[in-house]
XYZ file of C-alpha atoms in Angstrom:
330
model
C -12.618 2.606 14.199
C -11.155 2.594 17.996
C -8.026 0.771 18.125
C -7.451 1.549 21.909
C -6.657 -1.619 23.972
C -6.498 -3.715 20.711
C -3.319 -6.021 19.829
C -1.956 -4.923 16.519
C 0.515 -6.835 14.002
C 2.054 -5.013 11.364
C 4.226 -7.178 8.717
C 6.929 -5.468 7.476
C 6.856 -2.980 9.741
C 9.893 -1.641 9.852
C 9.301 -0.044 6.372
C 8.076 3.539 5.843
C 4.402 2.805 6.252
C 4.935 0.763 9.461
C 6.814 3.475 10.913
C 4.103 6.280 9.879
C 1.733 3.802 11.153
C 3.064 3.172 14.344
C 3.883 7.024 14.985
C -0.074 7.635 14.359
C -1.344 5.037 16.616
C 0.698 6.248 19.287
C -0.501 9.792 18.773
C -4.159 8.766 18.572
C -4.688 5.987 20.342
C -3.711 3.879 23.377
C -3.249 0.119 21.909
C -2.298 -2.980 24.201
C 0.338 -4.119 21.785
C 1.793 -3.193 18.706
C 3.969 -5.964 16.895
C 6.608 -5.040 14.351
C 7.187 -8.307 12.627
C 10.173 -8.301 9.777
C 13.599 -9.897 9.238
C 15.949 -6.959 9.560
C 17.236 -6.984 12.791
C 19.232 -3.923 12.526
C 15.892 -1.697 10.806
C 14.217 -3.258 14.318
C 16.751 -2.083 16.332
C 16.807 1.442 14.904
C 12.629 1.465 14.935
C 13.214 0.497 18.269
C 15.060 3.672 19.551
C 12.368 5.671 18.351
C 9.357 3.809 19.217
C 10.050 2.146 22.860
C 6.704 2.422 24.597
C 5.374 -0.584 26.710
C 3.076 -1.220 24.317
C 5.807 -1.970 21.488
C 7.034 -5.680 20.487
C 9.652 -6.576 17.900
C 9.407 -10.055 16.469
C 12.079 -10.885 14.282
C 10.726 -13.251 11.625
C 9.834 -13.571 7.915
C 6.359 -13.819 6.409
C 7.668 -16.946 4.169
C 7.799 -19.044 7.444
C 4.655 -19.728 8.367
C 4.633 -21.214 11.391
C 6.497 -18.023 12.898
C 3.691 -15.877 11.364
C 1.182 -18.384 13.190
C 3.231 -17.354 16.505
C 2.941 -13.811 15.960
C -0.417 -13.776 15.389
C -1.481 -15.390 18.732
C -3.699 -12.938 20.452
C -3.875 -10.482 17.604
C -6.834 -8.307 16.767
C -6.030 -6.761 13.418
C -3.359 -6.895 10.906
C -2.119 -4.676 8.537
C -0.113 -6.620 5.976
C 2.778 -4.537 4.869
C 5.677 -6.802 3.576
C 6.747 -7.463 0.386
C 9.349 -7.441 -2.041
C 8.872 -4.193 -3.819
C 11.700 -3.210 -5.935
C 10.858 -3.933 -9.883
C 14.266 -4.480 -11.099
C 15.215 -7.095 -8.314
C 11.874 -8.977 -8.685
C 12.547 -9.205 -12.110
C 15.854 -10.820 -11.410
C 14.899 -12.842 -8.547
C 11.670 -13.966 -9.207
C 11.261 -17.219 -7.421
C 12.102 -14.955 -4.238
C 9.523 -12.397 -5.112
C 6.678 -15.431 -5.712
C 7.798 -16.544 -2.093
C 7.533 -13.404 -0.302
C 4.554 -11.378 -2.140
C 2.345 -14.570 -2.927
C 3.366 -17.275 -0.322
C 4.049 -14.804 2.262
C 0.397 -13.328 2.054
C -0.728 -17.187 1.954
C 1.039 -17.496 5.653
C -0.695 -14.324 6.964
C -4.219 -15.441 5.745
C -3.610 -18.726 7.087
C -2.340 -17.424 10.712
C -5.319 -14.881 10.940
C -8.024 -17.579 10.122
C -5.819 -20.096 13.079
C -5.701 -17.392 15.517
C -9.344 -16.381 14.895
C -8.016 -12.404 13.898
C -10.485 -9.821 13.636
C -9.744 -7.816 10.576
C -6.787 -7.793 7.880
C -5.830 -5.240 5.509
C -3.406 -6.003 3.089
C -1.418 -3.234 1.387
C -1.167 -3.453 -2.473
C 0.157 -1.130 -5.091
C -1.050 0.384 -8.456
C 1.109 -2.046 -10.219
C -1.370 -4.919 -9.352
C -3.915 -3.508 -11.861
C -3.072 -4.682 -15.466
C 0.559 -6.030 -14.472
C 3.328 -6.141 -16.743
C 6.059 -6.474 -14.394
C 6.348 -9.385 -11.721
C 6.039 -7.561 -8.925
C 2.623 -6.220 -10.049
C 1.928 -9.615 -11.015
C 2.603 -11.358 -7.506
C 0.728 -8.224 -5.858
C -2.411 -8.949 -7.937
C -2.494 -12.778 -6.776
C -1.844 -11.273 -3.269
C -5.014 -9.522 -3.803
C -7.084 -12.299 -5.309
C -5.918 -14.436 -2.397
C -6.893 -11.745 0.480
C -10.124 -11.267 -1.382
C -11.041 -14.562 -1.834
C -10.362 -15.511 2.003
C -13.350 -14.171 3.174
C -15.121 -16.922 1.507
C -13.259 -19.861 3.098
C -13.232 -18.398 6.579
C -16.133 -20.727 7.401
C -17.972 -19.850 10.907
C -14.376 -17.234 11.700
C -15.316 -13.860 12.535
C -12.030 -12.812 10.199
C -12.486 -10.135 7.483
C -9.829 -9.804 4.753
C -9.722 -6.458 2.445
C -7.052 -4.559 0.375
C -5.861 -1.154 -0.106
C -4.471 -0.288 -3.274
C -2.536 3.219 -3.743
C 0.063 4.669 -5.630
C 4.020 5.978 -5.169
C 4.311 7.193 -2.080
C 6.123 10.630 -1.624
C 9.398 9.934 -0.502
C 9.262 6.407 0.686
C 12.090 4.114 1.166
C 12.898 3.001 -2.545
C 10.893 5.386 -4.322
C 12.456 8.023 -6.715
C 12.342 11.041 -4.671
C 15.478 9.670 -2.053
C 16.999 8.464 -5.409
C 16.802 12.271 -7.292
C 17.888 13.627 -3.701
C 20.791 11.701 -3.852
C 21.699 12.643 -7.362
C 21.493 16.427 -6.196
C 23.753 16.171 -3.502
C 26.072 14.287 -5.661
C 25.619 17.321 -8.476
C 25.018 14.861 -10.989
C 25.831 15.909 -14.529
C 21.928 14.982 -15.138
C 18.516 13.829 -13.692
C 17.614 10.600 -15.564
C 13.743 10.387 -16.495
C 12.323 7.278 -18.981
C 10.180 9.510 -20.653
C 8.959 13.301 -20.487
C 5.373 12.349 -20.611
C 5.534 10.037 -18.190
C 3.065 10.283 -15.159
C 2.377 8.620 -11.551
C -0.268 8.748 -8.854
C 1.298 10.406 -5.853
C 0.039 10.389 -2.358
C 1.779 11.014 1.254
C 2.718 8.762 3.630
C 0.178 10.706 5.979
C -2.543 10.116 3.533
C -1.836 6.605 3.132
C -1.878 5.804 6.678
C -5.092 7.739 7.450
C -6.752 6.007 4.341
C -6.131 2.697 5.623
C -7.220 3.455 9.228
C -10.470 4.676 8.049
C -11.114 1.251 6.091
C -10.354 -0.718 8.980
C -14.117 1.126 9.717
C -15.128 1.183 6.386
C -14.462 -2.662 5.559
C -17.237 -5.561 5.300
C -14.335 -7.741 3.579
C -13.630 -8.553 0.397
C -13.178 -5.058 -0.606
C -10.024 -3.607 -2.373
C -10.052 0.144 -1.520
C -8.636 2.849 -3.937
C -8.354 6.520 -2.879
C -8.624 9.284 -5.147
C -5.334 10.849 -5.640
C -3.812 13.414 -7.899
C -0.923 12.657 -10.608
C 2.181 14.276 -10.956
C 4.337 14.391 -14.092
C 7.647 12.912 -13.461
C 9.651 16.207 -15.077
C 7.447 18.281 -12.761
C 9.105 16.489 -9.841
C 12.286 16.319 -10.763
C 11.940 20.474 -11.617
C 10.451 20.756 -8.206
C 13.392 19.519 -6.593
C 15.990 20.863 -8.755
C 16.437 23.325 -11.811
C 20.250 23.443 -11.777
C 20.701 20.169 -13.065
C 19.610 19.125 -16.540
C 16.977 16.291 -17.349
C 18.057 13.398 -19.659
C 15.570 10.909 -21.326
C 17.044 7.443 -20.856
C 14.376 5.427 -22.337
C 11.640 2.999 -20.325
C 13.317 0.291 -18.145
C 12.279 -3.512 -18.100
C 8.912 -3.882 -16.408
C 8.405 -0.155 -16.303
C 5.067 1.662 -17.392
C 4.319 4.658 -18.955
C 1.312 5.632 -16.745
C 0.151 3.469 -13.820
C -3.237 2.432 -13.306
C -5.624 1.671 -10.128
C -8.055 -0.348 -11.965
C -8.622 -1.000 -15.604
C -11.783 -0.944 -17.558
C -12.175 -4.765 -16.882
C -12.774 -4.201 -13.662
C -15.086 -1.409 -13.934
C -18.396 -3.689 -13.751
C -17.240 -4.284 -9.948
C -16.363 -0.736 -9.082
C -17.974 1.611 -6.736
C -17.428 5.135 -6.477
C -17.460 7.120 -3.439
C -16.667 10.934 -2.571
C -12.961 10.122 -2.024
C -12.069 6.353 -2.998
C -13.414 3.505 -4.909
C -14.024 0.228 -4.066
C -13.440 -2.785 -6.119
C -15.929 -5.535 -5.118
C -15.028 -9.347 -5.047
C -15.536 -11.104 -8.535
C -16.494 -14.183 -6.776
C -19.701 -13.848 -4.602
C -20.677 -16.503 -2.341
C -20.353 -14.844 0.865
C -19.838 -11.326 -0.496
C -23.160 -11.896 -2.397
C -25.117 -10.890 1.112
C -23.065 -7.672 1.322
C -24.015 -4.641 0.049
C -21.106 -2.794 -0.769
C -22.656 0.568 -2.367
C -23.276 1.394 1.547
C -20.291 0.927 4.074
C -19.945 0.068 7.893
C -19.470 4.254 8.015
C -23.030 4.383 6.283
C -20.986 6.296 3.284
C -23.119 5.877 -0.031
C -21.406 5.132 -3.552
C -22.710 4.114 -7.151
C -21.647 1.450 -9.561
C -19.467 2.752 -12.606
C -20.310 2.337 -15.822
C -18.681 -0.326 -18.014
C -15.642 0.569 -19.679
C -14.097 3.338 -17.102
C -10.715 2.933 -15.941
C -8.610 5.163 -13.125
C -4.910 6.020 -14.927
C -2.545 8.393 -13.719
C -2.389 9.692 -17.602
C -6.416 10.638 -17.938
C -6.616 11.667 -13.896
C -8.539 14.957 -13.765
C -6.549 15.988 -10.694
C -2.521 16.888 -11.620
C -0.224 18.752 -8.900
C 1.503 21.221 -10.146
C 5.294 22.290 -9.378
C 4.536 24.359 -6.236
C 1.820 21.693 -4.823
C 4.755 18.904 -5.213
C 6.859 21.045 -3.307
C 4.390 21.406 -0.498
C 3.893 17.886 -0.134
C 7.531 16.824 0.270
C 8.145 19.895 2.833
């Protein structure tokens, strides 16, 4: 998809993804306007120092405020919805706040997109939305359902909604990497590990951004796009960062999984496999019943998975070794 001359809105745009997405857009395209929509004025000020081209706009606002989202969406061509409450412990302790941001906020973005006849919307999701065991994952699953279902009540409007779901992002704010780095700087007595067998999916910010950009070209509305990405052992991550500080197993935390899943076996009958990604198709047919998801807008062809297959970080056939993890982080 060509982003030249487009008006683009990024909710939660001051986060790690938003900053990398803006950097990529400004390098490769000539957008008419990029609106960064978020509620933290200091983060917006800091981002403004880095990205200050004439096309940049900075809107203070919260996705919980439906009227403000509608104002920010006027004249917009595409939306990337990245705003979310993401921290698992904070979400468990403040459940109502998590629901307001991740579910009601998603609904506000959908309503604003429909009201202003936005062309395409992609919402960012997480592997924690598949078979969720914590509130963060549950709210993101609800958000995914809202966005995919929105295609069925758009009426005559042109707006298309899709979701991109992927795993842990290398070095993103709130990930375990900055936490380990701080412990190493402070010469901690140990690196805390939940379990020696713990695995996670692993993707770089650049890979995540490029995947989202490509899916704007692929999307037909209603898909959940999932990239094929490698897994890591958390112990290998710790060892890739330091060999001087010992590892200490501290046990699983509330709301934490030993392994993450991108889609469960219960989604398999809806899932199409492509060369480098999967697509979960809508469970409710309606408008989507006229779409052949096995051939996307880029003419890539996929095949329906057999029932019972899932995609989890433990059984993944691609693991990164310590050297490969180091290379990704450098």
